[in-house]
CSV table of C-alpha atoms in Angstrom, one decimal:
chain,number,residue,atom,x,y,z
A,24,UNK,CA,16.0,-85.1,-42.5
A,25,UNK,CA,15.9,-81.3,-42.6
A,26,UNK,CA,12.2,-81.4,-43.7
A,27,UNK,CA,11.4,-83.7,-40.8
A,28,UNK,CA,13.1,-81.4,-38.3
A,29,UNK,CA,11.3,-78.3,-39.7
A,30,UNK,CA,8.0,-80.1,-39.4
A,31,UNK,CA,8.8,-81.2,-35.9
A,32,UNK,CA,9.6,-77.6,-34.7
A,33,UNK,CA,6.6,-76.1,-36.7
A,34,UNK,CA,4.3,-78.5,-34.9
A,35,UNK,CA,5.6,-77.4,-31.5
A,36,UNK,CA,6.1,-73.7,-32.3
A,37,UNK,CA,2.5,-72.5,-31.5
A,38,UNK,CA,2.7,-74.2,-28.1
A,39,UNK,CA,6.1,-72.8,-27.5
A,40,UNK,CA,5.0,-69.2,-28.4
A,41,UNK,CA,2.0,-69.6,-26.2
A,42,UNK,CA,4.2,-70.6,-23.2
A,43,UNK,CA,6.6,-67.8,-24.0
A,44,UNK,CA,3.7,-65.2,-23.9
A,45,UNK,CA,2.1,-66.7,-20.8
A,46,UNK,CA,5.0,-67.7,-18.6
A,47,UNK,CA,7.9,-65.7,-20.1
A,48,UNK,CA,10.0,-68.7,-21.3
A,49,UNK,CA,9.8,-70.6,-24.6
A,50,UNK,CA,8.9,-74.0,-23.2
A,51,UNK,CA,8.2,-76.3,-26.2
A,52,UNK,CA,6.3,-79.0,-24.4
A,53,UNK,CA,5.7,-78.8,-20.7
A,54,UNK,CA,7.2,-77.4,-17.5
A,55,UNK,CA,7.9,-80.9,-16.3
A,56,UNK,CA,11.1,-81.0,-18.3
A,57,UNK,CA,13.3,-80.0,-15.4
A,58,UNK,CA,11.9,-82.8,-13.3
A,59,UNK,CA,12.3,-85.3,-16.1
A,60,UNK,CA,15.9,-84.4,-16.6
A,61,UNK,CA,16.5,-84.5,-12.8
A,62,UNK,CA,14.9,-87.9,-12.4
A,63,UNK,CA,17.0,-89.2,-15.3
A,64,UNK,CA,20.1,-88.2,-13.3
A,65,UNK,CA,18.7,-89.4,-9.9
A,66,UNK,CA,16.7,-92.6,-10.6
A,67,UNK,CA,15.1,-94.7,-7.9
A,68,UNK,CA,17.5,-97.4,-6.6
A,69,UNK,CA,15.1,-100.1,-8.0
A,70,UNK,CA,15.7,-98.8,-11.5
A,71,UNK,CA,14.1,-96.6,-14.1
A,72,UNK,CA,10.3,-96.9,-14.1
A,73,UNK,CA,10.1,-96.7,-10.3
A,74,UNK,CA,9.2,-93.3,-8.9
A,75,UNK,CA,11.9,-91.7,-6.8
A,76,UNK,CA,9.2,-90.0,-4.7
A,77,UNK,CA,11.5,-89.5,-1.7
A,78,UNK,CA,14.0,-87.7,-3.8
A,79,UNK,CA,11.3,-85.5,-5.4
A,80,UNK,CA,9.9,-84.6,-2.0
A,81,UNK,CA,13.3,-83.6,-0.7
A,82,UNK,CA,14.1,-81.5,-3.7
A,83,UNK,CA,10.8,-79.7,-3.5
A,84,UNK,CA,11.4,-78.9,0.2
A,85,UNK,CA,14.9,-77.6,-0.7
A,86,UNK,CA,13.5,-75.4,-3.5
A,87,UNK,CA,10.9,-73.9,-1.2
A,88,UNK,CA,13.5,-73.3,1.5
A,89,UNK,CA,15.7,-71.5,-1.0
A,90,UNK,CA,13.1,-69.7,-3.1
A,91,UNK,CA,10.0,-69.5,-1.0
A,92,UNK,CA,6.6,-70.9,-2.0
A,93,UNK,CA,7.0,-72.6,-5.3
A,94,UNK,CA,4.8,-74.8,-7.5
A,95,UNK,CA,6.4,-78.2,-7.8
A,96,UNK,CA,5.8,-78.4,-11.5
A,97,UNK,CA,5.7,-74.7,-12.4
A,98,UNK,CA,8.0,-72.6,-14.5
A,99,UNK,CA,10.3,-71.6,-11.7
A,100,UNK,CA,11.0,-75.2,-10.6
A,101,UNK,CA,11.5,-76.1,-14.3
A,102,UNK,CA,14.1,-73.4,-14.8
A,103,UNK,CA,16.0,-74.2,-11.5
A,104,UNK,CA,16.1,-78.0,-12.1
A,105,UNK,CA,17.1,-77.6,-15.7
A,106,UNK,CA,20.0,-75.3,-14.6
A,107,UNK,CA,21.0,-77.6,-11.8
A,108,UNK,CA,20.8,-80.7,-14.0
A,109,UNK,CA,23.0,-79.1,-16.7
A,110,UNK,CA,25.6,-78.1,-14.1
A,111,UNK,CA,25.6,-81.7,-12.7
A,112,UNK,CA,26.2,-83.1,-16.2
A,113,UNK,CA,29.1,-80.7,-16.8
A,114,UNK,CA,30.6,-81.6,-13.4
A,115,UNK,CA,30.5,-85.3,-14.0
A,116,UNK,CA,30.0,-86.2,-17.7
A,117,UNK,CA,31.2,-89.8,-17.2
A,118,UNK,CA,28.4,-90.5,-14.8
A,119,UNK,CA,25.9,-88.9,-17.3
A,120,UNK,CA,27.3,-91.1,-20.1
A,121,UNK,CA,27.1,-94.3,-17.9
A,122,UNK,CA,23.5,-93.5,-17.0
A,123,UNK,CA,22.7,-92.8,-20.6
A,124,UNK,CA,23.8,-96.3,-21.5
A,125,UNK,CA,21.7,-97.8,-18.7
A,126,UNK,CA,18.7,-95.7,-19.8
A,127,UNK,CA,19.0,-97.0,-23.4
A,128,UNK,CA,19.2,-100.5,-22.0
A,129,UNK,CA,16.0,-99.9,-20.0
A,130,UNK,CA,14.3,-98.3,-23.0
A,131,UNK,CA,14.9,-101.4,-25.1
A,132,UNK,CA,14.4,-103.8,-22.1
A,133,UNK,CA,12.4,-106.8,-23.3
A,134,UNK,CA,12.6,-108.8,-20.0
A,135,UNK,CA,9.1,-107.7,-18.9
A,136,UNK,CA,7.3,-110.8,-20.0
A,137,UNK,CA,5.9,-111.4,-16.5
A,138,UNK,CA,4.0,-108.1,-16.7
A,139,UNK,CA,2.1,-109.5,-19.7
A,140,UNK,CA,1.7,-113.0,-18.2
A,141,UNK,CA,3.8,-114.6,-20.9
A,142,UNK,CA,5.1,-117.4,-18.6
A,143,UNK,CA,8.7,-116.1,-18.9
A,144,UNK,CA,10.6,-113.0,-18.1
A,145,UNK,CA,11.5,-112.6,-21.7
A,146,UNK,CA,8.9,-110.8,-23.9
A,147,UNK,CA,9.4,-112.7,-27.1
A,148,UNK,CA,7.1,-110.6,-29.3
A,149,UNK,CA,8.9,-107.4,-28.2
A,150,UNK,CA,12.3,-109.0,-28.6
A,151,UNK,CA,11.5,-109.9,-32.2
A,152,UNK,CA,10.3,-106.4,-32.9
A,153,UNK,CA,13.4,-104.8,-31.4
A,154,UNK,CA,16.0,-107.1,-33.0
A,155,UNK,CA,14.4,-107.0,-36.5
A,156,UNK,CA,13.9,-103.3,-36.2
A,157,UNK,CA,17.6,-102.9,-35.7
A,158,UNK,CA,18.3,-105.3,-38.6
A,159,UNK,CA,16.1,-103.0,-40.8
A,160,UNK,CA,18.1,-100.0,-39.5
A,161,UNK,CA,21.3,-101.6,-40.7
A,162,UNK,CA,20.0,-102.8,-44.1
A,163,UNK,CA,17.8,-99.8,-44.9
A,164,UNK,CA,20.1,-97.0,-43.9
A,165,UNK,CA,20.8,-96.2,-47.6
A,166,UNK,CA,17.2,-96.3,-48.7
A,167,UNK,CA,15.6,-92.9,-49.2
A,168,UNK,CA,12.2,-94.1,-48.1
A,169,UNK,CA,13.6,-95.4,-44.8
A,170,UNK,CA,14.6,-91.9,-43.6
A,171,UNK,CA,11.5,-91.1,-41.6
A,172,UNK,CA,11.5,-94.4,-39.5
A,173,UNK,CA,15.3,-94.2,-39.0
A,174,UNK,CA,15.2,-90.6,-37.8
A,175,UNK,CA,12.3,-91.5,-35.5
A,176,UNK,CA,14.2,-94.4,-34.0
A,177,UNK,CA,17.3,-92.2,-33.4
A,178,UNK,CA,15.2,-89.4,-32.0
A,179,UNK,CA,13.3,-91.5,-29.4
A,180,UNK,CA,16.5,-93.3,-28.5
A,181,UNK,CA,18.3,-90.0,-27.9
A,182,UNK,CA,15.5,-88.7,-25.8
A,183,UNK,CA,15.6,-91.9,-23.7
A,184,UNK,CA,19.3,-91.7,-23.2
A,185,UNK,CA,19.4,-88.0,-22.2
A,186,UNK,CA,16.2,-87.8,-20.1
A,187,UNK,CA,14.4,-91.1,-19.2
A,188,UNK,CA,14.0,-94.5,-20.7
A,189,UNK,CA,11.6,-97.3,-19.8
A,190,UNK,CA,9.8,-99.8,-22.1
A,191,UNK,CA,6.5,-97.9,-21.7
A,192,UNK,CA,8.0,-94.9,-23.5
A,193,UNK,CA,9.0,-97.3,-26.4
A,194,UNK,CA,5.3,-97.9,-27.3
A,195,UNK,CA,5.1,-95.0,-29.9
A,196,UNK,CA,8.3,-96.4,-31.4
A,197,UNK,CA,7.2,-100.0,-31.9
A,198,UNK,CA,5.3,-99.4,-35.1
A,199,UNK,CA,8.5,-97.8,-36.4
A,200,UNK,CA,10.5,-100.8,-35.4
A,201,UNK,CA,8.0,-103.1,-37.2
A,202,UNK,CA,8.3,-100.9,-40.3
A,203,UNK,CA,12.1,-101.1,-40.2
A,204,UNK,CA,11.8,-104.9,-39.8
A,205,UNK,CA,9.7,-105.1,-42.9
A,206,UNK,CA,12.2,-102.8,-44.8
A,207,UNK,CA,15.1,-105.1,-43.7
A,208,UNK,CA,13.3,-108.3,-44.9
A,209,UNK,CA,12.5,-106.6,-48.2
A,210,UNK,CA,16.1,-105.6,-48.6
A,211,UNK,CA,17.1,-109.3,-48.0
A,212,UNK,CA,14.6,-110.4,-50.6
A,213,UNK,CA,16.1,-108.1,-53.3
A,214,UNK,CA,19.7,-109.1,-52.7
A,215,UNK,CA,21.9,-111.3,-54.9
A,216,UNK,CA,21.6,-115.0,-54.1
A,217,UNK,CA,24.8,-115.1,-52.2
A,218,UNK,CA,24.1,-112.0,-50.1
A,219,UNK,CA,20.5,-113.2,-49.6
A,220,UNK,CA,21.6,-116.5,-48.2
A,221,UNK,CA,24.0,-114.8,-45.8
A,222,UNK,CA,21.4,-112.3,-44.5
A,223,UNK,CA,18.7,-114.9,-44.4
A,224,UNK,CA,21.0,-116.9,-42.1
A,225,UNK,CA,21.4,-113.8,-39.9
A,226,UNK,CA,17.6,-113.4,-39.7
A,227,UNK,CA,17.2,-117.0,-38.7
A,228,UNK,CA,19.9,-116.6,-36.1
A,229,UNK,CA,18.0,-113.6,-34.6
A,230,UNK,CA,14.8,-115.7,-34.4
A,231,UNK,CA,16.7,-118.6,-32.7
A,232,UNK,CA,18.5,-116.1,-30.3
A,233,UNK,CA,15.1,-114.7,-29.2
A,234,UNK,CA,13.7,-118.2,-28.6
A,235,UNK,CA,16.8,-119.1,-26.6
A,236,UNK,CA,16.5,-115.9,-24.5
A,237,UNK,CA,12.9,-116.8,-23.8
A,238,UNK,CA,13.8,-120.3,-22.7
A,239,UNK,CA,16.7,-119.1,-20.5
A,240,UNK,CA,15.3,-115.7,-19.5
A,241,UNK,CA,16.6,-115.7,-15.9
A,242,UNK,CA,20.1,-116.6,-16.9
A,243,UNK,CA,20.2,-114.2,-19.8
A,244,UNK,CA,18.9,-111.3,-17.6
A,245,UNK,CA,21.5,-112.0,-14.9
A,246,UNK,CA,24.2,-112.1,-17.6
A,247,UNK,CA,23.2,-108.8,-19.0
A,248,UNK,CA,23.2,-107.2,-15.6
A,249,UNK,CA,26.7,-108.6,-15.0
A,250,UNK,CA,27.8,-107.1,-18.3
A,251,UNK,CA,26.3,-103.7,-17.4
A,252,UNK,CA,28.0,-103.9,-14.0
A,253,UNK,CA,31.5,-104.4,-15.6
A,254,UNK,CA,30.9,-101.7,-18.3
A,255,UNK,CA,28.9,-99.0,-16.7
A,256,UNK,CA,28.9,-99.8,-12.9
A,257,UNK,CA,25.2,-100.8,-12.7
A,258,UNK,CA,25.3,-101.6,-9.0
A,259,UNK,CA,26.6,-98.1,-8.3
A,260,UNK,CA,23.1,-96.8,-9.1
A,261,UNK,CA,20.6,-99.7,-8.7
A,262,UNK,CA,19.7,-102.5,-6.4
A,263,UNK,CA,17.0,-104.0,-8.6
């Protein structure tokens, strides 16, 4: 874990130093981080993945009124929006946590089958990848060779929860989920007969659950929305 973190920061360090020299602040990736965090706190009413263009335009107008001519994605806007977003999180941490749960739901959303012309709202291949990936996470957590995929899963999930989460951002993670799924199945294969039978039954149940979700996609999607409404107040933020 420590080696992975060191490698991560060493990879970004040259870019961060370059930004520090050029713009006066150690930006590790890009100056759009302020907007990304702001959009994560102010999503479009249709949901994450829809551009809140009206909100962006209004904020840009406000920034220019307060600070003069300002590049919408420049360093000054980045600093201001990062500061405002942090202050908003501190003022209302409960709202931030509710939105984080919704963002994780959107990140692992597999009800996008119609986008791929699958004939159902439920994306069965993606559903199998996600569910067996988490099965591998549970079964492989004690394996030393599963550290890299597990940390990758936790990292991408944390980024989605804090900043922004949509299925498209899950694409780099899907090979990791597949690898975790394989690790989980290998773990089942190496268990004692009794444990193997129990976990094999769990794996079969996951397959049947995914098939059932594909057959009853509309009902399942509405039920999940209802659950989110009762737990995190989904309708307070979204209409879609």
